[in-house]
Amino acid sequence: MSQETGVPIDEMQIEGSGLAFVVYPQAIAKLPVAPLFALLFFTMLLCLGLDSEFSMVETILTAVDDAGVGQNYPRAVKAAVACLAMFGVGLLFVTRGGLHWLELVDGYAANLTLFIVGGMECLAVGWVYGADRFAADTLEMAKTKLPKALLWNYKLVVPALLAVLTVQAFVSTATSKVHFPPYAVALGWCLALASALPIPLLAIRPLCCPPPYASEGLTSPRERAGLVGKLAASLHRLSRSLSFGASSRGASSAPAPSGLPPELSTERADVELAAAREVR
């Protein structure tokens, strides 16, 4: 291709969108049975796009469900709305300036922030939540014990590699051969900050505005629900033991004034009092 076009190899556009939509199609056209290989190649690109669509839609729906938005609508309706919204945004890339928009979004909003988000996830799992707790959760849910080497990779190796890739992506984005006007560069950095800036903001939010349940020594509503469930289970076990003891003693046993032995009556009263406080 370099000989046919007369362009040196180092000056040819063989990366990014040019690699997938210019170089590869021209190379496939020179292969024997070129239509078959072209069909297979673009089918592969279609499968890659659908796979990316699945991950993006699931990410959006998970965030929407966690926020409690649209609980009255079926999941299929919310998925359709997300797909239509992304379809509308994607129309921007098939306009006359679509290639420039693709380079702008790919350079600022994809490559740069992808490594930042991945590194923050590894730090959150390895150091904030704790690699040991993560391994314990995996053992409980998947019945699989994670090796120590993998946990150390989460804590040290992967964050270090992603830090290097982040610096490299920042340098390559700042020194890109594609020259954008100043307003386009500013828009690109706004796109990058739109996905990276919420990370530190959400990290310091609990420190500035602690949740109302933090003063009670509980870390989340889920833990509060778990405590209520434990108290309810304790009451259930206590009632079963009392009913079994009453049936075994028969009519000859003398009931306490409250209908329960003094020690069991006190224990049940304490449990009910704790449950009532938790419900309030």
Coordinates of C-alpha atoms in Angstrom, one line a residue, residues 50 57-58 82 112 130 133-134 199 259:
L50 CA -22.9 -5.2 20.0
V57 CA -26.6 -0.4 28.5
E58 CA -26.1 -2.6 31.6
A82 CA -31.0 4.2 26.7
L112 CA -7.6 9.0 28.8
G130 CA -9.9 -4.2 51.3
R133 CA -12.7 -8.6 52.4
F134 CA -13.0 -8.9 48.6
I199 CA -14.7 10.2 41.2
G259 CA -46.8 -16.3 80.7

